Short mmCIF file of C-alpha atoms and ligand atoms in Angstrom, two decimals:
data_model
loop_
_atom_site.label_atom_id
_atom_site.label_comp_id
_atom_site.label_asym_id
_atom_site.label_seq_id
_atom_site.Cartn_x
_atom_site.Cartn_y
_atom_site.Cartn_z
CA UNK A 1 -4.96 -43.06 9.78
CA UNK A 2 -2.47 -40.27 10.36
CA UNK A 3 1.06 -41.22 9.36
CA UNK A 4 4.06 -39.16 10.54
CA UNK A 5 5.77 -37.34 7.69
CA UNK A 6 9.50 -37.78 7.14
CA UNK A 7 9.94 -34.01 7.65
CA UNK A 8 7.73 -30.95 8.19
CA UNK A 9 5.67 -30.05 5.12
CA UNK A 10 3.77 -26.75 5.17
CA UNK A 11 1.13 -25.77 2.62
CA UNK A 12 0.88 -21.99 2.13
CA UNK A 13 -2.86 -21.75 2.75
CA UNK A 14 -2.42 -23.27 6.23
CA UNK A 15 -0.44 -20.19 7.29
CA UNK A 16 -2.43 -17.19 6.05
CA UNK A 17 -5.08 -16.85 8.75
CA UNK A 18 -2.54 -17.50 11.50
CA UNK A 19 -0.27 -14.77 10.11
CA UNK A 20 -2.98 -12.10 10.32
CA UNK A 21 -4.57 -13.30 13.56
CA UNK A 22 -7.79 -14.58 11.96
CA UNK A 23 -6.97 -17.98 13.47
CA UNK A 24 -5.11 -18.88 16.64
CA UNK A 25 -4.92 -22.68 16.76
CA UNK A 26 -1.35 -23.20 15.54
CA UNK A 27 -1.64 -26.83 16.62
CA UNK A 28 -3.91 -27.59 13.62
CA UNK A 29 -1.21 -26.47 11.18
CA UNK A 30 1.49 -28.19 13.24
CA UNK A 31 -0.46 -31.47 13.02
CA UNK A 32 -0.90 -31.18 9.24
CA UNK A 33 2.76 -30.26 8.82
CA UNK A 34 3.85 -33.40 10.67
CA UNK A 35 1.28 -35.94 9.44
CA UNK A 36 -0.15 -37.17 6.15
CA UNK A 37 -3.09 -39.36 5.18
CA UNK A 38 -5.11 -38.21 8.16
CA UNK A 39 -8.88 -38.51 8.02
CA UNK A 40 -10.65 -35.24 7.20
CA UNK A 41 -14.04 -33.91 8.14
CA UNK A 42 -16.48 -34.38 5.24
CA UNK A 43 -16.78 -31.51 2.80
CA UNK A 44 -20.19 -30.09 2.06
CA UNK A 45 -22.12 -29.42 -1.09
CA UNK A 46 -21.14 -25.75 -0.59
CA UNK A 47 -17.48 -26.63 -1.08
CA UNK A 48 -18.15 -28.28 -4.45
CA UNK A 49 -20.14 -25.23 -5.55
CA UNK A 50 -17.34 -22.93 -4.41
CA UNK A 51 -14.73 -24.97 -6.29
CA UNK A 52 -16.73 -24.87 -9.54
CA UNK A 53 -17.31 -21.13 -9.14
CA UNK A 54 -13.60 -20.55 -8.54
CA UNK A 55 -12.60 -22.66 -11.56
CA UNK A 56 -15.01 -20.73 -13.81
CA UNK A 57 -13.73 -17.35 -12.57
CA UNK A 58 -10.12 -18.46 -13.01
CA UNK A 59 -10.84 -19.48 -16.62
CA UNK A 60 -12.35 -16.04 -17.29
CA UNK A 61 -9.33 -14.21 -15.89
CA UNK A 62 -6.94 -16.45 -17.81
CA UNK A 63 -8.81 -15.84 -21.07
CA UNK A 64 -8.70 -12.06 -20.54
CA UNK A 65 -4.95 -12.14 -19.88
CA UNK A 66 -4.24 -14.31 -22.90
CA UNK A 67 -6.37 -11.99 -25.02
CA UNK A 68 -4.06 -9.17 -23.86
CA UNK A 69 -1.07 -11.13 -25.13
CA UNK A 70 0.30 -12.33 -21.78
CA UNK A 71 1.92 -15.72 -21.27
CA UNK A 72 -0.21 -17.41 -18.59
CA UNK A 73 0.66 -20.37 -16.40
CA UNK A 74 -2.07 -21.93 -14.25
CA UNK A 75 -2.16 -23.74 -10.94
CA UNK A 76 -0.27 -27.00 -11.50
CA UNK A 77 2.25 -25.22 -13.72
CA UNK A 78 2.95 -22.85 -10.82
CA UNK A 79 3.36 -25.46 -8.10
CA UNK A 80 6.44 -24.99 -5.93
CA UNK A 81 8.17 -26.81 -3.10
CA UNK A 82 10.96 -25.03 -1.22
CA UNK A 83 13.11 -26.86 1.32
CA UNK A 84 14.67 -24.59 3.94
CA UNK A 85 17.98 -25.10 5.74
CA UNK A 86 15.99 -26.55 8.67
CA UNK A 87 14.62 -29.29 6.38
CA UNK A 88 11.08 -27.86 6.49
CA UNK A 89 9.24 -27.73 3.17
CA UNK A 90 7.03 -24.85 2.04
CA UNK A 91 4.69 -25.75 -0.82
CA UNK A 92 1.92 -23.99 -2.67
CA UNK A 93 0.14 -23.39 -5.92
CA UNK A 94 -0.90 -19.88 -6.97
CA UNK A 95 -3.91 -19.61 -9.27
CA UNK A 96 -2.18 -17.90 -12.20
CA UNK A 97 1.05 -16.23 -13.19
CA UNK A 98 0.92 -13.89 -16.17
CA UNK A 99 4.24 -12.78 -17.60
CA UNK A 100 5.72 -10.59 -20.23
CA UNK A 101 9.48 -10.80 -20.73
CA UNK A 102 11.13 -10.66 -17.26
CA UNK A 103 8.14 -9.23 -15.39
CA UNK A 104 5.29 -11.24 -13.97
CA UNK A 105 2.13 -10.89 -11.92
CA UNK A 106 0.87 -13.61 -9.58
CA UNK A 107 -2.92 -13.69 -9.57
CA UNK A 108 -5.08 -15.05 -6.80
CA UNK A 109 -8.79 -15.35 -7.56
CA UNK A 110 -11.15 -14.90 -4.61
CA UNK A 111 -14.88 -15.52 -4.75
CA UNK A 112 -15.60 -14.73 -1.08
CA UNK A 113 -15.38 -11.65 1.11
CA UNK A 114 -12.05 -9.77 1.04
CA UNK A 115 -9.73 -10.60 3.91
CA UNK A 116 -6.25 -9.63 5.08
CA UNK A 117 -5.39 -13.33 4.93
CA UNK A 118 -5.80 -13.07 1.13
CA UNK A 119 -2.93 -10.57 1.09
CA UNK A 120 -0.49 -12.66 3.08
CA UNK A 121 -1.35 -15.79 1.09
CA UNK A 122 -0.43 -13.92 -2.09
CA UNK A 123 2.64 -12.39 -0.42
CA UNK A 124 3.85 -15.86 0.54
CA UNK A 125 3.61 -16.88 -3.12
CA UNK A 126 5.49 -13.68 -4.03
CA UNK A 127 8.25 -14.63 -1.59
CA UNK A 128 8.47 -18.22 -2.81
CA UNK A 129 8.09 -18.21 -6.59
CA UNK A 130 11.23 -16.19 -7.45
CA UNK A 131 13.23 -19.12 -6.01
CA UNK A 132 11.74 -21.58 -8.50
CA UNK A 133 13.20 -22.53 -11.91
CA UNK A 134 11.13 -20.75 -14.51
CA UNK A 135 10.42 -17.76 -12.25
CA UNK A 136 13.97 -17.25 -11.00
CA UNK A 137 15.19 -13.73 -11.60
CA UNK A 138 11.74 -12.49 -12.55
CA UNK A 139 10.27 -9.42 -10.86
CA UNK A 140 6.95 -10.64 -9.47
CA UNK A 141 4.17 -8.45 -8.15
CA UNK A 142 0.73 -9.69 -7.12
CA UNK A 143 -2.94 -9.04 -7.82
CA UNK A 144 -5.95 -10.29 -5.89
CA UNK A 145 -9.04 -10.53 -8.08
CA UNK A 146 -12.34 -10.23 -6.22
CA UNK A 147 -15.75 -10.29 -7.85
CA UNK A 148 -16.04 -6.53 -8.10
CA UNK A 149 -12.54 -5.14 -7.66
CA UNK A 150 -8.85 -5.96 -7.78
CA UNK A 151 -6.05 -5.22 -5.30
CA UNK A 152 -2.44 -4.87 -6.42
CA UNK A 153 0.42 -5.91 -4.15
CA UNK A 154 3.83 -4.50 -5.15
CA UNK A 155 6.98 -6.63 -5.08
CA UNK A 156 8.31 -4.30 -2.35
CA UNK A 157 5.70 -5.70 0.09
CA UNK A 158 8.00 -8.69 0.62
CA UNK A 159 10.17 -6.87 3.12
CA UNK A 160 12.15 -7.98 6.17
CA UNK A 161 9.14 -7.62 8.48
CA UNK A 162 7.02 -9.94 6.34
CA UNK A 163 9.81 -12.49 5.98
CA UNK A 164 10.45 -12.39 9.73
CA UNK A 165 6.81 -13.08 10.60
CA UNK A 166 6.53 -15.82 7.97
CA UNK A 167 9.71 -17.59 9.02
CA UNK A 168 8.86 -17.29 12.71
CA UNK A 169 5.47 -18.97 12.22
CA UNK A 170 7.01 -21.63 9.99
CA UNK A 171 9.56 -22.32 12.69
CA UNK A 172 6.82 -22.90 15.27
CA UNK A 173 4.77 -25.25 13.10
CA UNK A 174 7.87 -27.10 11.85
CA UNK A 175 9.17 -27.58 15.39
CA UNK A 176 9.04 -31.03 16.98
CA UNK A 177 7.45 -29.33 20.01
CA UNK A 178 3.71 -28.88 19.40
CA UNK A 179 2.58 -25.25 19.67
CA UNK A 180 -0.50 -24.09 21.54
CA UNK A 181 -3.83 -25.71 20.82
CA UNK A 182 -6.77 -23.31 20.95
CA UNK A 183 -10.16 -25.00 20.57
CA UNK A 184 -13.00 -22.63 19.76
CA UNK A 185 -16.34 -23.09 18.14
CA UNK A 186 -15.52 -20.66 15.36
CA UNK A 187 -12.22 -22.27 14.36
CA UNK A 188 -13.14 -25.91 14.93
CA UNK A 189 -16.19 -25.46 12.67
CA UNK A 190 -13.85 -24.79 9.73
CA UNK A 191 -11.05 -27.20 10.70
CA UNK A 192 -10.64 -30.40 8.69
CA UNK A 193 -9.17 -32.44 11.58
CA UNK A 194 -11.46 -35.09 13.05
CA UNK A 195 -11.93 -35.88 16.76
CA UNK A 196 -9.75 -38.98 16.17
CA UNK A 197 -6.72 -36.70 15.72
CA UNK A 198 -7.90 -33.72 17.76
CA UNK A 199 -9.71 -34.86 20.92
CA UNK A 200 -10.22 -31.20 21.87
CA UNK A 201 -12.34 -30.46 18.82
CA UNK A 202 -15.51 -28.53 19.68
CA UNK A 203 -18.52 -29.65 17.70
CA UNK A 204 -21.92 -28.03 17.24
CA UNK A 205 -23.36 -29.61 20.37
CA UNK A 206 -20.79 -27.71 22.45
CA UNK A 207 -21.43 -24.42 20.68
CA UNK A 208 -20.89 -21.20 22.59
CA UNK A 209 -23.99 -20.64 24.59
CA UNK A 210 -25.59 -17.22 24.91
CA UNK A 211 -25.88 -16.21 28.56
CA UNK A 212 -28.55 -13.75 29.64
CA UNK A 213 -27.46 -11.18 32.25
CA UNK A 214 -29.49 -8.40 33.85
CA UNK A 215 -26.62 -5.85 34.01
CA UNK A 216 -27.10 -3.86 30.81
S1 SF4 B 1 -10.40 -29.07 15.73
FE1 SF4 B 1 -10.22 -27.10 16.80
S2 SF4 B 1 -8.79 -27.43 18.49
FE2 SF4 B 1 -8.57 -29.14 17.06
S3 SF4 B 1 -6.90 -28.56 15.72
FE3 SF4 B 1 -8.78 -27.92 14.70
S4 SF4 B 1 -9.08 -25.79 15.36
FE4 SF4 B 1 -7.58 -26.69 16.77
#
């Protein structure tokens, strides 16, 4: 059963698709930010396969970096929680951080199709990590590792425009006023909230129908 949190808690991956417009139901992230222990839609066999694939790829990348003499920290070692002046928490866990002296690269390993949301997820880590103990004062750039190519994101990408968009979205999902709810077949199909918490959820039976028209 969903229990109200003592304060807004926002996990980085809840923000990425909203920031680039690949998702529009801000209410889903607002609900997660304000509740814990809510029931979740069951995960499929595909998710377990994806998780194992991701873990194997991450181990490969880590081994390559260590072979090159880098100091590598992995997921739980890179966990961060930032509390803003509003009281809202921003938390996340990048895949890897490889460092050499005072320079570091945050790695995010992706096994699916490239997406702009991948960039802003990594950029949110790049914004957050330099505030955290062992990374404080370090110049951090980013690298997204896909199956067949890599994309570098320079530290300069964390500019005022990015911060403004990030903080504006965080303000909406941390607010006590719920933002807009936007049920759609495409988003609800990938949303972990159950009908018990989201009565507007659209399931398969209500899928968008195809309408035949004679006009074209
Ligand atoms: S189930 Fe659909 S409408 Fe409900 S929160 Fe998730 S995306 Fe939004």
